Short mmCIF file of C-alpha atoms and ligand atoms in Angstrom, two decimals:
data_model
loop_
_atom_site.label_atom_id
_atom_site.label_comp_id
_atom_site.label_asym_id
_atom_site.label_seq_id
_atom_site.Cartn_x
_atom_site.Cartn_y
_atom_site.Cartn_z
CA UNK A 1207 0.00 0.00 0.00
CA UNK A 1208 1.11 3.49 -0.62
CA UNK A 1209 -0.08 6.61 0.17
CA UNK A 1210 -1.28 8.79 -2.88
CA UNK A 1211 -2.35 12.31 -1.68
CA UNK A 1212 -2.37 14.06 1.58
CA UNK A 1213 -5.03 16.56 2.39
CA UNK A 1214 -4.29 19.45 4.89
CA UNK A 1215 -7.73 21.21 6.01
CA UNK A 1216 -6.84 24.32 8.13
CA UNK A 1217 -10.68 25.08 10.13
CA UNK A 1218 -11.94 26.82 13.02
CA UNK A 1219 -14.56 25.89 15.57
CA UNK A 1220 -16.33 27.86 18.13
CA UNK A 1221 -14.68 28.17 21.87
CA UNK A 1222 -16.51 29.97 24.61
CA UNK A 1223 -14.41 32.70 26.51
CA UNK A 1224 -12.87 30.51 28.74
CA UNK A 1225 -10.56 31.33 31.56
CA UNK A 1226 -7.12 30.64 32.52
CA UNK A 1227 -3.67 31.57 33.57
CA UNK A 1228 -2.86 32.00 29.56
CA UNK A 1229 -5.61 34.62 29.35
CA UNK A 1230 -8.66 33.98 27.44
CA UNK A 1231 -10.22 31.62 24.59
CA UNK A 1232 -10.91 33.44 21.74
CA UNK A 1233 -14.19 32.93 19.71
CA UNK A 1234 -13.03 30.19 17.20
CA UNK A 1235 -10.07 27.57 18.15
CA UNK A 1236 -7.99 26.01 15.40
CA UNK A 1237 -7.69 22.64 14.38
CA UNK A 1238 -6.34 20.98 11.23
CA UNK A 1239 -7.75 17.89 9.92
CA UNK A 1240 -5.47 15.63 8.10
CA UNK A 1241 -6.44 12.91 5.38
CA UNK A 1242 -3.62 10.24 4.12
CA UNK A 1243 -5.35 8.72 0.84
CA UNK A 1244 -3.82 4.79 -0.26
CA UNK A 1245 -3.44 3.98 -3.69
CA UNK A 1246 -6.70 1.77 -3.10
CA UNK A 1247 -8.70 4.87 -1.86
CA UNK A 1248 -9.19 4.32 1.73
CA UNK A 1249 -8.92 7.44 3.90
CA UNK A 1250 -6.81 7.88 7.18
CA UNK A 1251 -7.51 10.78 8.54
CA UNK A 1252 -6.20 12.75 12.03
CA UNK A 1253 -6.50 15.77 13.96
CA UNK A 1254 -4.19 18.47 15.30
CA UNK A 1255 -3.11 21.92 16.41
CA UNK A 1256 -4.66 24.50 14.24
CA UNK A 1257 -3.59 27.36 12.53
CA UNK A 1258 -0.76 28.46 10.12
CA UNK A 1259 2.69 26.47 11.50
CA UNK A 1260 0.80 23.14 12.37
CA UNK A 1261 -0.14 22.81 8.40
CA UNK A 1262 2.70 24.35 7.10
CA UNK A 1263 4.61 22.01 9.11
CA UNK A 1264 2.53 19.25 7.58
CA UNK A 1265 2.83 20.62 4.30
CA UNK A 1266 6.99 20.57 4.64
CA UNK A 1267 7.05 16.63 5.01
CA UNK A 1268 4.40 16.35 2.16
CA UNK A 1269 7.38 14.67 0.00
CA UNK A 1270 8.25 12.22 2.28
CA UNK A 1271 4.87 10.91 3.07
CA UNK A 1272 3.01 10.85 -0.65
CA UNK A 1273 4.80 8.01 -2.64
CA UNK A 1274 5.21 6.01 0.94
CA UNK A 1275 4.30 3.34 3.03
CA UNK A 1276 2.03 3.70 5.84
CA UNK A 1277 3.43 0.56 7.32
CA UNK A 1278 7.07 1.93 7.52
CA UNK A 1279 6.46 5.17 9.13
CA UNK A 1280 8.39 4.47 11.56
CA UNK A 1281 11.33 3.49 9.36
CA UNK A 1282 10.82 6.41 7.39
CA UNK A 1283 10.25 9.62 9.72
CA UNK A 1284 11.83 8.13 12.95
CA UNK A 1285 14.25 10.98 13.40
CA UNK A 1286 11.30 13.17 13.44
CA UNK A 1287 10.54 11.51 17.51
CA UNK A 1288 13.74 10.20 18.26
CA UNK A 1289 16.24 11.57 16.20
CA UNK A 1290 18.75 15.48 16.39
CA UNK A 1291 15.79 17.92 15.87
CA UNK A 1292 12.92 15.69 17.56
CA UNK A 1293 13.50 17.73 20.79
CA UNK A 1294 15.14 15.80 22.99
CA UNK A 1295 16.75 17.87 24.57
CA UNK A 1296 13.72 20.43 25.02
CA UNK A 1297 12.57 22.04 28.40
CA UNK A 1298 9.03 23.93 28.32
CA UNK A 1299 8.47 27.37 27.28
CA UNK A 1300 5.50 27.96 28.97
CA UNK A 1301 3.85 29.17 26.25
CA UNK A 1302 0.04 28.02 25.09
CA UNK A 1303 0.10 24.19 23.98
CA UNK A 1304 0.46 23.66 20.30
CA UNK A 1305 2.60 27.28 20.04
CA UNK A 1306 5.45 25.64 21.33
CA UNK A 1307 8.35 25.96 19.00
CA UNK A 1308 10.29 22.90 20.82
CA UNK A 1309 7.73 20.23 19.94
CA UNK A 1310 6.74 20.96 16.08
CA UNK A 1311 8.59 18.07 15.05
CA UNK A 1312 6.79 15.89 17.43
CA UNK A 1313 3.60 17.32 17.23
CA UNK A 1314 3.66 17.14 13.31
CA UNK A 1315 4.61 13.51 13.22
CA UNK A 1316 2.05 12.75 15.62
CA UNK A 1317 -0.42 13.92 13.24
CA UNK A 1318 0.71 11.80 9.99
CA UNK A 1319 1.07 8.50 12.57
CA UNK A 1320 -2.57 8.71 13.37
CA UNK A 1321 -3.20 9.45 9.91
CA UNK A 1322 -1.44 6.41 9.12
CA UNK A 1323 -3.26 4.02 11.79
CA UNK A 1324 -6.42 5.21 10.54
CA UNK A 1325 -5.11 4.10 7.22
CA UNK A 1326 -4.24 0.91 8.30
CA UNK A 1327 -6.76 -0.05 10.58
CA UNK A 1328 -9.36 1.02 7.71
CA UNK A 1329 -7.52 -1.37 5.16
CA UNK A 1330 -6.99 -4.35 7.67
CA UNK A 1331 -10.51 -3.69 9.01
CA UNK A 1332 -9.11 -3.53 12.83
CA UNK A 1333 -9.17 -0.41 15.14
CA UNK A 1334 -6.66 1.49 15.72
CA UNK A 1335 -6.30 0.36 19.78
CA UNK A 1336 -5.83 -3.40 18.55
CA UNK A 1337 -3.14 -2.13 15.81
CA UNK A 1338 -0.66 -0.35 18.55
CA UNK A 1339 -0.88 -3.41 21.14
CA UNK A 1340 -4.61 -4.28 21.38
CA UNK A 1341 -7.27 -2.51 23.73
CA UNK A 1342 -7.14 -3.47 27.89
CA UNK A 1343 -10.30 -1.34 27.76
CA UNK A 1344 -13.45 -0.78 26.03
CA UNK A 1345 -14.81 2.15 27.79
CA UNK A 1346 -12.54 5.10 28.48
CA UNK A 1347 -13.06 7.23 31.18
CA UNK A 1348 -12.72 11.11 30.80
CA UNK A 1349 -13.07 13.73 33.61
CA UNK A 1350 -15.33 16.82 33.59
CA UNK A 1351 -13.26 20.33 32.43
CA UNK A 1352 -15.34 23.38 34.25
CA UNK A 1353 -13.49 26.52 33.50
CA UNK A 1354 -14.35 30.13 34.94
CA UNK A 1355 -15.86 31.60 31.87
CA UNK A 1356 -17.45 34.39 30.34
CA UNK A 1357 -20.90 34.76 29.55
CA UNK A 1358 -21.29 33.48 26.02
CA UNK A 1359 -20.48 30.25 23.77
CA UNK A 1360 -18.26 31.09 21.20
CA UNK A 1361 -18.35 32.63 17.68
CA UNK A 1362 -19.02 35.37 16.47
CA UNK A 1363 -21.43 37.83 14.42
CA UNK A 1364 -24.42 35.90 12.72
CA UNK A 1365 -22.29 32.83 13.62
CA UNK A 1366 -22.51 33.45 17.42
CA UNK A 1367 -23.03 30.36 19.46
CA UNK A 1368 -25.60 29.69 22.57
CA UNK A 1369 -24.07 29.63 26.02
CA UNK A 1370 -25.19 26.53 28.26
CA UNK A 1371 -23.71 27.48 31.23
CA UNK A 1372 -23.92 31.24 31.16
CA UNK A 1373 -21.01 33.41 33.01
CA UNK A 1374 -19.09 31.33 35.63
CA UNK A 1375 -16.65 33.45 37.60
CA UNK A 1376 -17.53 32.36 41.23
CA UNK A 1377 -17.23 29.28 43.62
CA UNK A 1378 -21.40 28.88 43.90
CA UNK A 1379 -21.38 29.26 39.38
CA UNK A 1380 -18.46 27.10 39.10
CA UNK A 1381 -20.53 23.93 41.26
CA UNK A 1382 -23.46 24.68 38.67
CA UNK A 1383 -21.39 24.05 35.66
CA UNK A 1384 -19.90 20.74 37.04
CA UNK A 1385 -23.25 20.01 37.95
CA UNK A 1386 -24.83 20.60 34.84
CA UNK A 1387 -21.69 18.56 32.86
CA UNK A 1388 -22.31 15.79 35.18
CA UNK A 1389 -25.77 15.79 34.69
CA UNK A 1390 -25.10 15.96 30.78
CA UNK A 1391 -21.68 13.33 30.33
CA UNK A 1392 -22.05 11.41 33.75
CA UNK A 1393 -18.74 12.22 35.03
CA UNK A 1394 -17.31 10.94 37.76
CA UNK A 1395 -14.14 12.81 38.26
CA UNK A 1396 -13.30 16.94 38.02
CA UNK A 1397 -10.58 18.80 37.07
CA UNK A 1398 -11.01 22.16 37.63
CA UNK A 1399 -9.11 25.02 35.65
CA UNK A 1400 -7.70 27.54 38.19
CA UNK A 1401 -5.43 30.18 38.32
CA UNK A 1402 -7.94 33.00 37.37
CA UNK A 1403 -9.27 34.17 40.43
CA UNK A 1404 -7.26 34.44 44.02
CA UNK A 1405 -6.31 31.64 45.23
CA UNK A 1406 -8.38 31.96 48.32
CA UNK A 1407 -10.98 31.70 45.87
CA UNK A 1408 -10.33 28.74 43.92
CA UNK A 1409 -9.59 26.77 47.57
CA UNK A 1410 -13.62 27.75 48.47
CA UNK A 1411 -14.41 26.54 44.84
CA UNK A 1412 -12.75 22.88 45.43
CA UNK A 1413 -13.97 23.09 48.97
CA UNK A 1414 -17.48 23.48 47.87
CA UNK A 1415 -17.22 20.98 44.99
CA UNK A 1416 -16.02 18.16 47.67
CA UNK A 1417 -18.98 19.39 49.71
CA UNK A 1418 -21.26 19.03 46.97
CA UNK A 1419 -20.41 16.27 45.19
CA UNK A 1420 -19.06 14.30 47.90
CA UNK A 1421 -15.54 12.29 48.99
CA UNK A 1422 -15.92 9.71 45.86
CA UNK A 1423 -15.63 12.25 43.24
CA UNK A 1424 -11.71 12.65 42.46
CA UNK A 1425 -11.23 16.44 42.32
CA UNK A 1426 -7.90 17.98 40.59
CA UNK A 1427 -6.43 21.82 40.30
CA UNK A 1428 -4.57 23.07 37.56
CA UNK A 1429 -3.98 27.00 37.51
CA UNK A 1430 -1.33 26.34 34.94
CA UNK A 1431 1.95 27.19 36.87
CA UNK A 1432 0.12 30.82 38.51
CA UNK A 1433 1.24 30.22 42.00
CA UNK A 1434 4.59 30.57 44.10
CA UNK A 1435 6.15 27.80 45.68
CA UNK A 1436 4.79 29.43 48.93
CA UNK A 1437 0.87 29.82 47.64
CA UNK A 1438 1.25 25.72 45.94
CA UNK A 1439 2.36 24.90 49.38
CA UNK A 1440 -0.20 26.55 51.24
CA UNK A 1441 -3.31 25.56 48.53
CA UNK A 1442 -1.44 21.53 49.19
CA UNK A 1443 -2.38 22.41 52.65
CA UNK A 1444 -5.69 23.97 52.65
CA UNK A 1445 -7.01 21.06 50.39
CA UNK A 1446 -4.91 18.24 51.69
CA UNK A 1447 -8.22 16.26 51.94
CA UNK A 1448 -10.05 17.61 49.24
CA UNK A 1449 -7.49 16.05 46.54
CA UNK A 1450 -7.01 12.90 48.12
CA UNK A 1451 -8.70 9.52 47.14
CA UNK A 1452 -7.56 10.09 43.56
CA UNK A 1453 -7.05 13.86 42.97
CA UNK A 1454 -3.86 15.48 42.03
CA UNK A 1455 -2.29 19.30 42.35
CA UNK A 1456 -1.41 20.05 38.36
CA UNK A 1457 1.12 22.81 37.71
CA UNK A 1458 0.95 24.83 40.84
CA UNK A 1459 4.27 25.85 39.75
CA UNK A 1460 6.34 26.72 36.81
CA UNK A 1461 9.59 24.42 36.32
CA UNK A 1462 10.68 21.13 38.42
CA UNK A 1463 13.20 22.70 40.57
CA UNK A 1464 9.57 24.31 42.10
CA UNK A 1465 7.47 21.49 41.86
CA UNK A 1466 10.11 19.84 43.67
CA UNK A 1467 10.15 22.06 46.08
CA UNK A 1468 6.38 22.13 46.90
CA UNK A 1469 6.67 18.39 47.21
CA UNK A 1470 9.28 18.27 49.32
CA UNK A 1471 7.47 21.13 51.78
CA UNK A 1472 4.06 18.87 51.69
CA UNK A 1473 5.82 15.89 52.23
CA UNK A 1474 7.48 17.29 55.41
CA UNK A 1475 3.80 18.28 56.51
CA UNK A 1476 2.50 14.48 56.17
CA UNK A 1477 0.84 15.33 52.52
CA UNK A 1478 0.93 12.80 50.05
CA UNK A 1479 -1.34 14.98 47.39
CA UNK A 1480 0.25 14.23 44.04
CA UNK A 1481 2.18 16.94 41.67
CA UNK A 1482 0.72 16.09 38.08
CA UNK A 1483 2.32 18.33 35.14
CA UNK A 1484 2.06 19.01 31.78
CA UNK A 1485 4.05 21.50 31.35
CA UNK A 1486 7.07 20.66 33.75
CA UNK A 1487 7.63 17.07 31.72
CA UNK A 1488 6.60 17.15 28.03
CA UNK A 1489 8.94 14.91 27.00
CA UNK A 1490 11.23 11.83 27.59
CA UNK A 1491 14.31 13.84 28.24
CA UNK A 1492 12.98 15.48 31.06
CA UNK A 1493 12.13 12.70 32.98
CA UNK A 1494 15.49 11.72 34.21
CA UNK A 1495 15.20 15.28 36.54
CA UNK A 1496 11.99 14.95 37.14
CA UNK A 1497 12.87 11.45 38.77
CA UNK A 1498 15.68 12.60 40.82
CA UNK A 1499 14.16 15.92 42.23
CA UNK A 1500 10.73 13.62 42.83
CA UNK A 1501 9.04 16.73 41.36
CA UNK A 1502 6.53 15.11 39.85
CA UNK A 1503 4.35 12.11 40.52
CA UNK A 1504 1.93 12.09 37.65
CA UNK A 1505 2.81 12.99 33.72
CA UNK A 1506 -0.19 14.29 31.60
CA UNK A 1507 0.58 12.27 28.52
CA UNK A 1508 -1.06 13.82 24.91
CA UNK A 1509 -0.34 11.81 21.60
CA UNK A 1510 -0.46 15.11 20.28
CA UNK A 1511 2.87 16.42 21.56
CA UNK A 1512 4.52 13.85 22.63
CA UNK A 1513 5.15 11.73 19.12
CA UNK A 1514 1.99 10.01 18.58
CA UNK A 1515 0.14 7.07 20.08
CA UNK A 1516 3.35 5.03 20.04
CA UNK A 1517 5.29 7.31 21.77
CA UNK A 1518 2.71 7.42 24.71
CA UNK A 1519 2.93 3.97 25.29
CA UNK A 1520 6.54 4.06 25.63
CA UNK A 1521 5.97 6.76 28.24
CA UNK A 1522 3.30 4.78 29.93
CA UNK A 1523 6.14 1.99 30.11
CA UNK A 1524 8.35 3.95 31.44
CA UNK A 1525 5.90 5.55 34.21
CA UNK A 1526 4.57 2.07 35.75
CA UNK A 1527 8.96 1.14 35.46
CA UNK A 1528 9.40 4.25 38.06
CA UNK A 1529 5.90 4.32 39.96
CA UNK A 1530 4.89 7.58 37.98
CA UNK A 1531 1.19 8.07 37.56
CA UNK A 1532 -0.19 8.38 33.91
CA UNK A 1533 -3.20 11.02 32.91
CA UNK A 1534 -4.02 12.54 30.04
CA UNK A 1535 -4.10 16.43 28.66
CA UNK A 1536 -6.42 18.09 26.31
CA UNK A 1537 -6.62 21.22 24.51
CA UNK A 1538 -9.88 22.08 22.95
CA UNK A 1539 -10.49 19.58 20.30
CA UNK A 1540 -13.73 17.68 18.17
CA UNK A 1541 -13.89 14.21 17.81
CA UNK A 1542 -11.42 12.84 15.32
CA UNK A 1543 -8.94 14.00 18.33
CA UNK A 1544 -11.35 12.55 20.61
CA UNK A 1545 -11.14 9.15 19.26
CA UNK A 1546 -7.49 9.23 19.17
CA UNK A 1547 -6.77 10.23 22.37
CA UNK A 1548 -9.92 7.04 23.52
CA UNK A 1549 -7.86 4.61 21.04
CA UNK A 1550 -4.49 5.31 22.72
CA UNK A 1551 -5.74 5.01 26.19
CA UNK A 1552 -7.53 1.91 25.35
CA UNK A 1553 -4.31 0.20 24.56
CA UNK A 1554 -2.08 2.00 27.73
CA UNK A 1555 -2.52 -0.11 30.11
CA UNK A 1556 -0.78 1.95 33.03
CA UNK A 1557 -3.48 4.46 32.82
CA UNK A 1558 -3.67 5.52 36.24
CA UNK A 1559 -6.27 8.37 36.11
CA UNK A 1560 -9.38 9.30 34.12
CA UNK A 1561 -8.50 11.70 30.87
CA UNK A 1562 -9.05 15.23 30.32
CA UNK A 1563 -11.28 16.18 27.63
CA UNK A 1564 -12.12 19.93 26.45
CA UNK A 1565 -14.72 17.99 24.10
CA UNK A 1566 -17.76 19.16 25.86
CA UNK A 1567 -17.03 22.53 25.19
CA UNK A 1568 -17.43 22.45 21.38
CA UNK A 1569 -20.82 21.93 19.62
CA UNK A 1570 -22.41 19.72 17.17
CA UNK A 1571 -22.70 22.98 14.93
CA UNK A 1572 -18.95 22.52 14.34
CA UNK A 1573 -17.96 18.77 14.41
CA UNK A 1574 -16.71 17.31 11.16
CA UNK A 1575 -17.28 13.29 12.50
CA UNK A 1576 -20.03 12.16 10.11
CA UNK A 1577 -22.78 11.26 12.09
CA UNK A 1578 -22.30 13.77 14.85
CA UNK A 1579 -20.94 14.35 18.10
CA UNK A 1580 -18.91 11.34 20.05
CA UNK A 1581 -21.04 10.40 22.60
CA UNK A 1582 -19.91 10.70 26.03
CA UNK A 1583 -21.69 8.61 28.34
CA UNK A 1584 -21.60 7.57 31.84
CA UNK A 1585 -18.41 9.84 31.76
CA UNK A 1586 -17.05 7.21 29.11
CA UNK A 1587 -16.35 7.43 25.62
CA UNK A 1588 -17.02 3.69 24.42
CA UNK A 1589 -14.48 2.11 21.35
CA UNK A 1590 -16.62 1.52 18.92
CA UNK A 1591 -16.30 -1.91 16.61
CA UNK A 1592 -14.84 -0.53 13.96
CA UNK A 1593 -12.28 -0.35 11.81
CA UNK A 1594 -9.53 2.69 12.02
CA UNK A 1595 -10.51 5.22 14.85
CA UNK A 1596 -14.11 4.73 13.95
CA UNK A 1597 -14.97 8.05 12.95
CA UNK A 1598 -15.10 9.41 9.09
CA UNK A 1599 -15.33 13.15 7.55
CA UNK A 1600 -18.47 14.73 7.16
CA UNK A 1601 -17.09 16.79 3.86
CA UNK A 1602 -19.94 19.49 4.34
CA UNK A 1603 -18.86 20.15 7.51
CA UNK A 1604 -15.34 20.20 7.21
CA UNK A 1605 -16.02 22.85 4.32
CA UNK A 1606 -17.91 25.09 7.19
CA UNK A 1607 -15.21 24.66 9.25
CA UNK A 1608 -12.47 25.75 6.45
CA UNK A 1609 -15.26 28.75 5.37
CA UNK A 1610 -14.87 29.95 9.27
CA UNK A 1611 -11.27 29.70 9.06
CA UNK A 1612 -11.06 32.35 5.93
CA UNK A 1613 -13.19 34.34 7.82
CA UNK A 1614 -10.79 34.26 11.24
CA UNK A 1615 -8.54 37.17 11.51
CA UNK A 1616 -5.85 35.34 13.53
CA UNK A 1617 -3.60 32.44 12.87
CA UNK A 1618 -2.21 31.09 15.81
CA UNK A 1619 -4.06 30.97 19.77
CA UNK A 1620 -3.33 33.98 21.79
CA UNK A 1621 -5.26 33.84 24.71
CA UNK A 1622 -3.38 36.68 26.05
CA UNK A 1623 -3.95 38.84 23.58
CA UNK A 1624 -7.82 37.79 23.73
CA UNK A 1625 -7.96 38.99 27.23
CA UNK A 1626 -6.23 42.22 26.65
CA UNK A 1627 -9.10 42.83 23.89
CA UNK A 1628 -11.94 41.71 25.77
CA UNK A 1629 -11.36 42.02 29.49
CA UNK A 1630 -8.62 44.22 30.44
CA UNK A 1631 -5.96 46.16 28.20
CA UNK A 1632 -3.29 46.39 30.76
CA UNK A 1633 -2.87 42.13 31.48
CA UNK A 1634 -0.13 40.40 31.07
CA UNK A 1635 0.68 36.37 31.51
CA UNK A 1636 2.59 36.29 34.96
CA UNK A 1637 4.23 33.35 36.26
CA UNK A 1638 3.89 33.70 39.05
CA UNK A 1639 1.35 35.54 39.37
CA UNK A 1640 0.29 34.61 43.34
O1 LIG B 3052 -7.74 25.32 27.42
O2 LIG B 3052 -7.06 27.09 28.49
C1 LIG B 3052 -7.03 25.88 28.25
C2 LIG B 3052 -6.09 25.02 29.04
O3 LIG B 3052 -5.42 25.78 29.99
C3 LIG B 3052 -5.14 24.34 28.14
O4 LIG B 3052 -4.52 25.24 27.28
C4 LIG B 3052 -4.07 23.55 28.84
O5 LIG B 3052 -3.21 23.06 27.89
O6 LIG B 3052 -5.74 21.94 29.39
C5 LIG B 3052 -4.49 22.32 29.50
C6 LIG B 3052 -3.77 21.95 30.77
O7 LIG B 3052 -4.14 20.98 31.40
O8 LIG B 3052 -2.79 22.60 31.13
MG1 LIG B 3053 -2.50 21.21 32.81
#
């Protein structure tokens, strides 16, 4: 089998004004679609990062995927994950996922090996789970995402989009969207986007969402590296119980030398709460640190960035090998991504935590899976029995989505830029901020 032609499909899809310590979502999030056609016309197709260097980084290796093998990729582009250039040596920059300059190569080979999966599994007739190891699960559990927000859902002019949830910028609103997205998905774990309000704040928010929602719901924080090592320390403290039994403290902190810091002080207090990251670990060279300093006891893992679904598994190897905790990381997606990121975490089977999904914030209005929306049930998204990820193009809608893309003034996320326009001329990312 070869592959004949490689599509690149740059769209946008609506994102409600979401909060975090990177500023704000603006109206439309970018995605590109990517279909791998074989010289017997079946279709792979994937889903990444959006916007102008994601496809012209696709577009570069255009010549040495057309003409090839989907079967050899691995052969063919391994430098590309493992190779000079592949970012091994890479630390984080702390700037928005998918604008990271350090992980194109990964991020763009991650797209063509899904691509290529698909491919397969849609010749071979097998899903893509049972093609990188075989599944160890059928139903894969995903945790809510409530976000402070904004009152609206996205878009903009004749193409603005309802808002379910309304504004959400205190404790009491931020217990009525989980409530709601519970009601809605069935979840039965949180992870709550902080670092927008003061900490004090987002302690009464987790505080009231343990009261609510009881002990058995895991709860997680992640205000995206906005706190000192002194406010992570005292937060670990204040919630000691709240993120136990399951729940994790995610980026209190920017860079391990902190995180290992804030472990170390929450350790000497009798705290065992777990430092997740996925900004402080994003890929295989900087787990040697991590290990040493004990800075971090979960990695976020996200075929996206870190080399494809092959590359996760390795990491999921080498997590159970050193008693590291494996979740998952999401950036505002539809659900070609969606099945991806299910079909990996079928077949990891150190999976330690439910995954994050930003999935419920987008809308049928812009989904380009024929058929619809994934359905998330019970908190689960369910592998379906069928071949490839188990999701095809719905052309017409992929067409809105490129239509809204011409129409976007911007090329790349800038959620700090977003919030200057909207909320506040004068702000500025700080890390840290508290
Ligand atoms: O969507 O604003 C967001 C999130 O903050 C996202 O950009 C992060 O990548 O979900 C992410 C995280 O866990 O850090
Ligand atoms: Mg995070």
């Amino acid at each position: 089998m070869k592959i004949v032609d490689m599509r690149i499909h740059s769209i946008a899809i609506a994102d409600p004004p979401l909060r975090s310590s990177y500023g704000l979502h603006a109206p439309y999030a970018l995605r590109t679609i990517l279909e791998l056609e074989s010289d017997d016309g079946v279709i792979g197709i994937s889903e990444t990062y959006g916007g102008e260097v994601p496809a012209l980084s696709l577009e570069a290796i255009r010549l040495n995927v057309v003409g090839q093998d989907p079967y050899r990729l691995t052969g063919l582009l391994s430098s590309m994950v493992e190779g000079e250039g592949a970012g091994i040596d890479r630390s984080q920059t702390y700037l928005v996922p998918g604008e990271n300059p350090l992980d194109q190569t990964t991020r763009t080979y991650a797209a063509i090996e899904v691509g290529c999966l698909d491919l397969i599994g849609k010749s071979v007739g097998r899903p893509v789970c049972d093609l990188i190891g075989g599944r160890v699960r059928d139903r894969i559990p995903f945790s809510a995402y409530p976000f402070f927000k904004h009152a609206g859902g996205g878009g903009e002019g004749d193409d603005l989009r309802g808002d379910e949830y309304g504004e959400v910028l205190t404790p009491e609103a931020l217990v009525g969207e989980v409530k709601q997205m519970i009601d809605k998905y069935g979840f039965s774990s949180i992870k709550f986007k902080g670092g927008v309000l003061e900490p004090d704040l987002e302690i009464e928010a987790i505080k009231l969402l343990h009261q609510e929602l009881g002990a058995e719901i895991p709860l997680r924080i992640d205000p995206n590296s906005a706190w000192t090592v002194d406010t992570s320390v005292r937060v670990g403290k204040a919630l000691a119980k709240e993120l136990s039994g399951g729940g994790y403290l995610e980026d209190p902190t920017a860079g391990l030398d902190n995180m290992a810091e804030v472990r170390k002080q929450l350790m000497a207090e009798g705290i065992t709460t777990p430092l997740a990251t996925n900004v402080a670990v994003t890929s295989f060279a900087d787990i040697p640190r991590s290990l040493e300093l004990d800075a971090v006891q979960i990695i976020l893992c996200d075929h996206h960035y870190w080399g494809g679904m092959r590359q996760v598994r390795h990491l999921a190897n080498l997590c159970k090998v050193f008693g590291i905790g494996l979740s998952m990381h999401s950036n505002s997606h539809l659900g070609v991504s969606l099945m991806a990121m299910a079909h990996v975490a079928a077949a990891t089977p150190h999976l330690t935590y439910a995954c994050d999904t930003h999935y419920p914030w987008q809308s049928e209005i812009d989904e380009v899976v024929a058929g619809g929306r994934v359905k998330i049930a019970d908190g689960c998204v369910r592998i379906p029995d069928k071949p490839g990820l188990g999701v095809e193009l719905d052309y017409d809608q992929l067409a809105r989505g490129r239509q809204r893309y011409e129409k976007c003034p911007y090329r790349k996320r800038d959620d700090e830029a977003q919030m200057r326009k909207c909320i506040d001329p004068r702000w500025k990312r700080m890390l840290p901020r508290w």
